[in-house]
DNA sequence: GTTCGTGCAAACCGTTTGCACCGAC
DNA sequence: GTCGGTGCAAACGGTTTGCACGAAC
């Protein structure tokens, strides 16, 4: 554990925001100007391999890392196609269903990732995405599971 | 619709196999030696934008395209972490649950993608992944939904 | 000293693009 | 002729790597 790695850890886990490798480098450089890109990439690889960080697919061109899997190993993502905001959610029903499907196919699941792309109806009326405010608040914090679950609404 | 595009379409939809851009180029070149990489990439962009092809996240470094979304717009993928094989499946329960979650969060879902990473228990015993044979057979063909669903097994 | 991590710059690789050419109309 | 698609090669951008330096032991 060197000083550089401490800086990068602080940059990565200092908030629960997602980030790209480049963004992490910028964050780390704010803490220590000398931090090099190479070290960031190398540390990123270590963190990913160690399971502290996970790469998520947000449908963007660049790879995005999520530092929240340590606290919430089973959370998933909803991406607002209107404003691009990402909402994290957990759902125990989903977990059970995934497990059922996996076993039916003859496997034991190790991990999974679900991305939902969606748009909010209110945006079209109000011109503003009301869920901007929800971003990463209420989602993926204690109690979030209940919030995102509750009584399923019949589709 | 030019000859080159016909060739690329044939290469892309001639089988239901997933492919990378590079692999598509190789396939297309087998049909017409002159096909250029640039045209493949440009056509790929058109097909993706037109919704005929979808990029999927198989957890690999390269982008993988799936030509099976026209026939099965809602299918998902299970990746065997032991042998790397990909199994396509459809599950109506999953679709309903996703819709519930999405509405609970205040959205209308437009599309979603689920990737399950799993290992088969039998591999460890037999040394062979029995699900190799299932690859894209039985999965994502008429009746597949029933196969992957059935009575959910309690986890 | 040895070992391991770091910083820099160059290399790498998948993808995109500028530009000249070609073919259909 | 115009317009759009194509092929080539160069450029691009994110990521990795070779190598010399530096810090910890």
Tab-separated table of C-alpha atoms (C1' of nucleotides) in Angstrom:
chain	number	residue	atom	x	y	z
A	1	UNK	CA	0.000	0.000	0.000
A	2	UNK	CA	1.792	3.046	-1.312
A	3	UNK	CA	0.849	6.657	-1.146
A	4	UNK	CA	-0.330	6.628	-4.760
A	5	UNK	CA	-2.661	3.748	-4.116
A	6	UNK	CA	-4.126	5.478	-1.101
A	7	UNK	CA	-4.825	8.484	-3.270
A	8	UNK	CA	-6.479	6.386	-5.941
A	9	UNK	CA	-8.545	4.511	-3.367
A	10	UNK	CA	-9.688	7.794	-1.899
A	11	UNK	CA	-10.594	9.027	-5.370
A	12	UNK	CA	-12.495	5.848	-6.181
A	13	UNK	CA	-14.373	5.279	-2.933
A	14	UNK	CA	-14.558	8.832	-1.637
A	15	UNK	CA	-18.011	9.084	-3.125
A	16	UNK	CA	-20.443	6.545	-4.504
A	17	UNK	CA	-20.357	8.019	-7.983
A	18	UNK	CA	-19.557	5.995	-11.032
A	19	UNK	CA	-16.470	6.980	-12.965
A	20	UNK	CA	-14.398	6.211	-16.005
A	21	UNK	CA	-10.678	5.523	-15.816
A	22	UNK	CA	-9.986	9.025	-17.069
A	23	UNK	CA	-12.289	10.577	-14.480
A	24	UNK	CA	-10.606	8.597	-11.750
A	25	UNK	CA	-7.267	9.888	-12.921
A	26	UNK	CA	-8.538	13.467	-12.722
A	27	UNK	CA	-9.898	12.887	-9.230
A	28	UNK	CA	-6.647	11.318	-8.125
A	29	UNK	CA	-4.636	14.187	-9.562
A	30	UNK	CA	-6.637	16.642	-7.520
A	31	UNK	CA	-5.396	14.794	-4.452
A	32	UNK	CA	-1.876	14.364	-5.764
A	33	UNK	CA	-0.727	16.157	-8.881
A	34	UNK	CA	1.964	13.602	-9.624
A	35	UNK	CA	-0.380	10.627	-10.030
A	36	UNK	CA	0.204	9.057	-13.390
A	37	UNK	CA	-2.339	7.590	-15.709
A	38	UNK	CA	-0.463	4.286	-15.840
A	39	UNK	CA	-0.689	3.832	-12.091
A	40	UNK	CA	-4.391	4.574	-12.172
A	41	UNK	CA	-4.964	1.945	-14.824
A	42	UNK	CA	-2.794	-0.564	-13.010
A	43	UNK	CA	-4.545	0.024	-9.706
A	44	UNK	CA	-7.896	-0.141	-11.439
A	45	UNK	CA	-7.006	-3.592	-12.695
A	46	UNK	CA	-6.053	-4.696	-9.201
A	47	UNK	CA	-9.265	-3.373	-7.710
A	48	UNK	CA	-11.367	-5.037	-10.356
A	49	UNK	CA	-9.584	-8.346	-9.992
A	50	UNK	CA	-9.894	-8.090	-6.234
A	51	UNK	CA	-13.627	-7.600	-6.570
A	52	UNK	CA	-13.622	-4.192	-4.902
A	53	UNK	CA	-14.734	-2.483	-8.049
A	54	UNK	CA	-16.942	-3.608	-10.891
A	55	UNK	CA	-17.161	-2.540	-14.460
A	56	UNK	CA	-20.728	-1.822	-15.488
A	57	UNK	CA	-22.320	-1.510	-18.881
A	58	UNK	CA	-24.238	1.718	-19.120
A	59	UNK	CA	-24.466	1.489	-22.873
A	60	UNK	CA	-21.803	4.118	-23.280
A	61	UNK	CA	-18.655	3.926	-25.294
A	62	UNK	CA	-16.304	4.196	-22.343
A	63	UNK	CA	-15.996	1.703	-19.545
A	64	UNK	CA	-17.634	2.835	-16.324
A	65	UNK	CA	-16.685	1.640	-12.869
A	66	UNK	CA	-19.037	1.299	-9.946
A	67	UNK	CA	-17.618	1.532	-6.408
A	68	UNK	CA	-20.910	0.529	-4.762
A	69	UNK	CA	-20.760	-3.219	-5.150
A	70	UNK	CA	-18.986	-3.708	-1.862
A	71	UNK	CA	-21.974	-2.347	0.045
A	72	UNK	CA	-24.598	-3.651	-2.365
A	73	UNK	CA	-23.273	-6.653	-4.264
A	74	UNK	CA	-26.547	-7.327	-6.053
A	75	UNK	CA	-27.706	-3.963	-7.229
A	76	UNK	CA	-28.645	-3.124	-10.787
A	77	UNK	CA	-28.994	-0.023	-12.920
A	78	UNK	CA	-31.708	1.893	-14.646
A	79	UNK	CA	-30.609	4.457	-17.192
A	80	UNK	CA	-32.886	7.336	-18.127
A	81	UNK	CA	-32.607	7.608	-21.886
A	82	UNK	CA	-33.862	11.171	-21.697
A	83	UNK	CA	-31.363	12.672	-19.311
A	84	UNK	CA	-28.797	9.902	-19.057
A	85	UNK	CA	-29.044	9.707	-15.304
A	86	UNK	CA	-28.372	6.384	-13.653
A	87	UNK	CA	-30.496	5.034	-10.836
A	88	UNK	CA	-29.317	2.141	-8.750
A	89	UNK	CA	-31.812	-0.296	-7.345
A	90	UNK	CA	-31.962	-3.618	-5.604
A	91	UNK	CA	-34.738	-6.132	-5.909
A	92	UNK	CA	-34.862	-9.433	-4.084
A	93	UNK	CA	-37.519	-10.825	-6.419
A	94	UNK	CA	-35.146	-10.289	-9.275
A	95	UNK	CA	-32.454	-12.170	-7.437
A	96	UNK	CA	-34.720	-15.132	-6.825
A	97	UNK	CA	-35.943	-15.216	-10.397
A	98	UNK	CA	-32.424	-15.077	-11.770
A	99	UNK	CA	-31.452	-17.957	-9.563
A	100	UNK	CA	-34.424	-19.991	-10.808
A	101	UNK	CA	-33.619	-19.338	-14.437
A	102	UNK	CA	-29.987	-20.151	-13.923
A	103	UNK	CA	-30.703	-23.465	-12.221
A	104	UNK	CA	-33.262	-24.376	-14.851
A	105	UNK	CA	-30.540	-24.001	-17.440
A	106	UNK	CA	-28.278	-26.236	-15.406
A	107	UNK	CA	-26.008	-23.677	-13.812
A	108	UNK	CA	-25.200	-21.977	-10.572
A	109	UNK	CA	-25.035	-18.260	-11.002
A	110	UNK	CA	-22.043	-16.385	-9.727
A	111	UNK	CA	-23.026	-12.887	-10.660
A	112	UNK	CA	-25.338	-10.985	-12.923
A	113	UNK	CA	-25.956	-7.546	-14.230
A	114	UNK	CA	-29.169	-6.000	-15.405
A	115	UNK	CA	-29.469	-2.706	-17.161
A	116	UNK	CA	-32.864	-1.198	-17.822
A	117	UNK	CA	-33.141	1.658	-20.261
A	118	UNK	CA	-36.208	3.729	-19.668
A	119	UNK	CA	-37.794	7.114	-19.991
A	120	UNK	CA	-39.945	8.933	-17.514
A	121	UNK	CA	-43.409	9.974	-18.607
A	122	UNK	CA	-43.335	13.182	-16.644
A	123	UNK	CA	-40.419	14.481	-18.653
A	124	UNK	CA	-42.548	14.764	-21.735
A	125	UNK	CA	-45.092	16.837	-19.826
A	126	UNK	CA	-42.897	18.931	-17.549
A	127	UNK	CA	-39.802	19.109	-19.663
A	128	UNK	CA	-37.755	18.071	-16.678
A	129	UNK	CA	-36.733	14.638	-15.540
A	130	UNK	CA	-38.002	14.467	-11.945
A	131	UNK	CA	-35.839	11.507	-11.249
A	132	UNK	CA	-32.720	13.536	-11.504
A	133	UNK	CA	-33.170	14.170	-7.804
A	134	UNK	CA	-33.366	10.508	-7.006
A	135	UNK	CA	-30.039	9.830	-8.509
A	136	UNK	CA	-28.155	7.616	-6.164
A	137	UNK	CA	-30.213	8.885	-3.241
A	138	UNK	CA	-32.722	6.445	-1.922
A	139	UNK	CA	-31.285	4.063	-4.421
A	140	UNK	CA	-28.636	1.708	-3.225
A	141	UNK	CA	-28.793	2.773	0.388
A	142	UNK	CA	-30.369	0.875	3.276
A	143	UNK	CA	-34.065	0.695	2.609
A	144	UNK	CA	-33.694	1.028	-1.090
A	145	UNK	CA	-34.712	-2.529	-1.625
A	146	UNK	CA	-38.070	-1.843	-0.077
A	147	UNK	CA	-38.487	1.278	-2.111
A	148	UNK	CA	-37.827	-0.388	-5.396
A	149	UNK	CA	-39.854	-3.421	-4.500
A	150	UNK	CA	-42.994	-3.013	-2.505
A	151	UNK	CA	-46.113	-4.394	-4.094
A	152	UNK	CA	-45.407	-5.015	-7.741
A	153	UNK	CA	-47.597	-2.993	-10.024
A	154	UNK	CA	-49.372	-5.125	-12.583
A	155	UNK	CA	-48.013	-4.179	-15.984
B	1	UNK	CA	-28.620	-1.449	-51.201
B	2	UNK	CA	-25.284	-2.169	-52.752
B	3	UNK	CA	-23.491	-5.424	-53.341
B	4	UNK	CA	-21.183	-4.801	-50.371
B	5	UNK	CA	-24.118	-4.312	-48.052
B	6	UNK	CA	-25.736	-7.493	-49.266
B	7	UNK	CA	-22.530	-9.329	-48.490
B	8	UNK	CA	-22.314	-7.854	-45.016
B	9	UNK	CA	-25.973	-8.616	-44.322
B	10	UNK	CA	-25.417	-12.192	-45.398
B	11	UNK	CA	-22.368	-12.395	-43.148
B	12	UNK	CA	-24.253	-10.932	-40.204
B	13	UNK	CA	-27.562	-12.760	-40.472
B	14	UNK	CA	-26.435	-15.914	-42.256
B	15	UNK	CA	-26.221	-17.616	-38.896
B	16	UNK	CA	-27.451	-16.733	-35.439
B	17	UNK	CA	-23.962	-16.538	-34.018
B	18	UNK	CA	-22.672	-13.527	-32.189
B	19	UNK	CA	-19.731	-11.723	-33.708
B	20	UNK	CA	-17.329	-8.867	-33.262
B	21	UNK	CA	-16.762	-6.244	-35.919
B	22	UNK	CA	-13.532	-7.931	-36.898
B	23	UNK	CA	-15.194	-11.320	-37.181
B	24	UNK	CA	-17.912	-9.849	-39.345
B	25	UNK	CA	-15.260	-8.403	-41.605
B	26	UNK	CA	-13.641	-11.808	-41.966
B	27	UNK	CA	-16.972	-13.434	-42.745
B	28	UNK	CA	-17.769	-10.764	-45.299
B	29	UNK	CA	-14.372	-11.140	-46.920
B	30	UNK	CA	-15.003	-14.825	-47.425
B	31	UNK	CA	-18.015	-13.843	-49.504
B	32	UNK	CA	-16.252	-10.966	-51.228
B	33	UNK	CA	-12.520	-10.488	-50.881
B	34	UNK	CA	-12.714	-6.784	-51.623
B	35	UNK	CA	-14.903	-5.877	-48.662
B	36	UNK	CA	-13.196	-3.180	-46.651
B	37	UNK	CA	-13.113	-2.808	-42.924
B	38	UNK	CA	-14.464	0.729	-43.166
B	39	UNK	CA	-17.582	-0.399	-44.998
B	40	UNK	CA	-18.164	-3.105	-42.421
B	41	UNK	CA	-17.968	-0.603	-39.595
B	42	UNK	CA	-20.172	1.865	-41.415
B	43	UNK	CA	-22.786	-0.764	-42.194
B	44	UNK	CA	-22.600	-2.020	-38.631
B	45	UNK	CA	-23.481	1.458	-37.410
B	46	UNK	CA	-26.459	1.589	-39.768
B	47	UNK	CA	-27.725	-1.810	-38.652
B	48	UNK	CA	-27.383	-0.919	-35.014
B	49	UNK	CA	-29.126	2.412	-35.441
B	50	UNK	CA	-31.848	0.729	-37.432
B	51	UNK	CA	-32.402	-1.719	-34.619
B	52	UNK	CA	-31.599	-4.780	-36.713
B	53	UNK	CA	-28.561	-5.554	-34.638
B	54	UNK	CA	-27.788	-5.064	-30.989
B	55	UNK	CA	-24.560	-4.718	-29.142
B	56	UNK	CA	-24.431	-6.996	-26.129
B	57	UNK	CA	-22.208	-7.010	-23.095
B	58	UNK	CA	-20.661	-10.405	-22.622
B	59	UNK	CA	-18.089	-9.070	-20.209
B	60	UNK	CA	-15.395	-9.255	-22.851
B	61	UNK	CA	-13.077	-6.544	-23.994
B	62	UNK	CA	-14.423	-6.330	-27.501
B	63	UNK	CA	-17.907	-5.321	-28.521
B	64	UNK	CA	-20.090	-8.253	-29.530
B	65	UNK	CA	-23.084	-8.015	-31.820
B	66	UNK	CA	-26.162	-10.187	-31.623
B	67	UNK	CA	-28.225	-10.760	-34.776
B	68	UNK	CA	-31.040	-12.549	-32.930
B	69	UNK	CA	-32.938	-9.595	-31.542
B	70	UNK	CA	-35.170	-9.347	-34.587
B	71	UNK	CA	-36.654	-12.769	-33.897
B	72	UNK	CA	-36.424	-12.533	-30.116
B	73	UNK	CA	-36.415	-8.906	-28.999
B	74	UNK	CA	-36.447	-9.742	-25.316
B	75	UNK	CA	-33.908	-12.471	-24.915
B	76	UNK	CA	-31.048	-12.392	-22.451
B	77	UNK	CA	-27.707	-14.116	-22.034
B	78	UNK	CA	-26.091	-16.538	-19.662
B	79	UNK	CA	-22.333	-16.852	-19.902
B	80	UNK	CA	-20.595	-19.967	-18.639
B	81	UNK	CA	-17.561	-18.712	-16.779
B	82	UNK	CA	-15.943	-22.113	-17.163
B	83	UNK	CA	-16.050	-22.533	-20.907
B	84	UNK	CA	-17.138	-19.085	-22.015
B	85	UNK	CA	-20.104	-20.353	-23.934
B	86	UNK	CA	-23.147	-18.138	-24.241
B	87	UNK	CA	-26.683	-19.390	-23.827
B	88	UNK	CA	-29.612	-17.310	-24.914
B	89	UNK	CA	-32.862	-17.513	-23.031
B	90	UNK	CA	-36.175	-15.787	-22.791
B	91	UNK	CA	-38.301	-15.502	-19.703
B	92	UNK	CA	-41.671	-13.827	-19.525
B	93	UNK	CA	-41.563	-13.589	-15.726
B	94	UNK	CA	-38.401	-11.583	-16.036
B	95	UNK	CA	-40.084	-9.246	-18.458
B	96	UNK	CA	-42.997	-8.662	-16.098
B	97	UNK	CA	-40.758	-8.119	-13.111
B	98	UNK	CA	-38.599	-5.636	-14.989
B	99	UNK	CA	-41.685	-3.734	-15.989
B	100	UNK	CA	-42.853	-3.622	-12.366
B	101	UNK	CA	-39.532	-2.369	-11.106
B	102	UNK	CA	-39.306	0.217	-13.814
B	103	UNK	CA	-42.772	1.613	-13.117
B	104	UNK	CA	-42.123	1.634	-9.390
B	105	UNK	CA	-39.163	3.863	-10.065
B	106	UNK	CA	-41.351	6.149	-12.132
B	107	UNK	CA	-40.322	5.119	-15.622
B	108	UNK	CA	-41.460	3.261	-18.672
B	109	UNK	CA	-38.853	0.816	-19.815
B	110	UNK	CA	-37.797	0.803	-23.410
B	111	UNK	CA	-35.306	-1.993	-23.355
B	112	UNK	CA	-33.179	-3.974	-21.005
B	113	UNK	CA	-30.346	-6.411	-20.964
B	114	UNK	CA	-29.499	-9.034	-18.411
B	115	UNK	CA	-26.306	-10.991	-18.315
B	116	UNK	CA	-25.928	-13.897	-15.925
B	117	UNK	CA	-22.483	-15.293	-15.297
B	118	UNK	CA	-22.597	-18.838	-14.056
B	119	UNK	CA	-20.799	-22.119	-13.830
B	120	UNK	CA	-22.206	-25.586	-14.265
B	121	UNK	CA	-21.793	-28.021	-11.406
B	122	UNK	CA	-21.300	-30.983	-13.676
B	123	UNK	CA	-18.171	-29.501	-15.170
B	124	UNK	CA	-16.327	-29.941	-11.938
B	125	UNK	CA	-17.281	-33.600	-11.837
B	126	UNK	CA	-17.057	-34.570	-15.498
B	127	UNK	CA	-14.440	-32.130	-16.627
B	128	UNK	CA	-16.694	-31.164	-19.503
B	129	UNK	CA	-19.304	-28.471	-19.722
B	130	UNK	CA	-22.463	-30.337	-20.738
B	131	UNK	CA	-24.092	-27.112	-21.733
B	132	UNK	CA	-21.761	-26.622	-24.610
B	133	UNK	CA	-24.261	-28.615	-26.622
B	134	UNK	CA	-27.108	-26.348	-25.681
B	135	UNK	CA	-25.412	-23.351	-27.094
B	136	UNK	CA	-27.935	-21.446	-29.079
B	137	UNK	CA	-29.948	-24.614	-29.616
B	138	UNK	CA	-33.113	-24.844	-27.641
B	139	UNK	CA	-32.287	-21.389	-26.448
B	140	UNK	CA	-33.807	-18.515	-28.322
B	141	UNK	CA	-35.905	-20.628	-30.648
B	142	UNK	CA	-39.657	-21.157	-30.474
B	143	UNK	CA	-40.364	-22.987	-27.256
B	144	UNK	CA	-37.299	-21.691	-25.553
B	145	UNK	CA	-39.334	-19.520	-23.301
B	146	UNK	CA	-41.108	-22.535	-21.933
B	147	UNK	CA	-37.842	-24.352	-21.454
B	148	UNK	CA	-36.227	-21.597	-19.520
B	149	UNK	CA	-39.298	-20.936	-17.469
B	150	UNK	CA	-41.419	-23.831	-16.356
B	151	UNK	CA	-42.010	-24.078	-12.662
B	152	UNK	CA	-39.469	-21.934	-10.888
B	153	UNK	CA	-37.193	-23.927	-8.644
B	154	UNK	CA	-37.066	-22.597	-5.142
B	155	UNK	CA	-33.555	-21.265	-4.571
C	1	DG	C1'	21.638	-4.819	-2.167
C	2	DT	C1'	16.670	-6.773	-3.752
C	3	DT	C1'	11.978	-6.089	-4.733
C	4	DC	C1'	8.117	-3.861	-6.109
C	5	DG	C1'	5.608	0.255	-7.512
C	6	DT	C1'	5.805	4.471	-10.293
C	7	DG	C1'	6.107	7.881	-14.216
C	8	DC	C1'	6.898	8.795	-18.773
C	9	DA	C1'	6.433	8.024	-23.440
C	10	DA	C1'	5.777	4.904	-26.943
C	11	DA	C1'	3.166	1.177	-28.587
C	12	DC	C1'	-1.088	-1.067	-29.232
C	13	DC	C1'	-5.589	-2.019	-31.085
C	14	DG	C1'	-10.298	-1.351	-32.219
C	15	DT	C1'	-12.709	2.182	-34.449
C	16	DT	C1'	-13.485	6.430	-37.128
C	17	DT	C1'	-12.505	9.633	-40.740
C	18	DG	C1'	-10.542	12.414	-44.872
C	19	DC	C1'	-10.200	11.932	-49.357
C	20	DA	C1'	-10.161	10.271	-53.922
C	21	DC	C1'	-12.565	7.073	-56.751
C	22	DC	C1'	-16.442	4.606	-58.589
C	23	DG	C1'	-21.083	3.345	-59.996
C	24	DA	C1'	-25.987	4.347	-60.416
C	25	DC	C1'	-29.148	7.591	-61.821
D	1	DG	C1'	-23.194	15.929	-64.443
D	2	DT	C1'	-24.771	14.788	-59.109
D	3	DC	C1'	-25.085	11.878	-55.182
D	4	DG	C1'	-24.086	8.385	-52.297
D	5	DG	C1'	-21.240	4.337	-51.117
D	6	DT	C1'	-16.566	2.337	-51.101
D	7	DG	C1'	-11.556	1.470	-50.187
D	8	DC	C1'	-7.390	2.885	-48.513
D	9	DA	C1'	-4.536	4.717	-45.223
D	10	DA	C1'	-4.021	7.883	-41.697
D	11	DA	C1'	-5.808	9.557	-37.472
D	12	DC	C1'	-7.970	8.955	-33.121
D	13	DG	C1'	-8.673	7.648	-28.283
D	14	DG	C1'	-8.640	4.632	-24.569
D	15	DT	C1'	-5.613	1.317	-22.635
D	16	DT	C1'	-1.303	-1.242	-22.037
D	17	DT	C1'	3.591	-1.766	-21.794
D	18	DG	C1'	8.926	-1.238	-21.840
D	19	DC	C1'	12.117	0.827	-19.345
D	20	DA	C1'	14.574	3.516	-16.162
D	21	DC	C1'	13.994	5.596	-11.697
D	22	DG	C1'	12.731	5.635	-6.852
D	23	DA	C1'	11.141	4.087	-2.297
D	24	DA	C1'	10.830	0.493	1.231
D	25	DC	C1'	12.857	-3.294	3.323
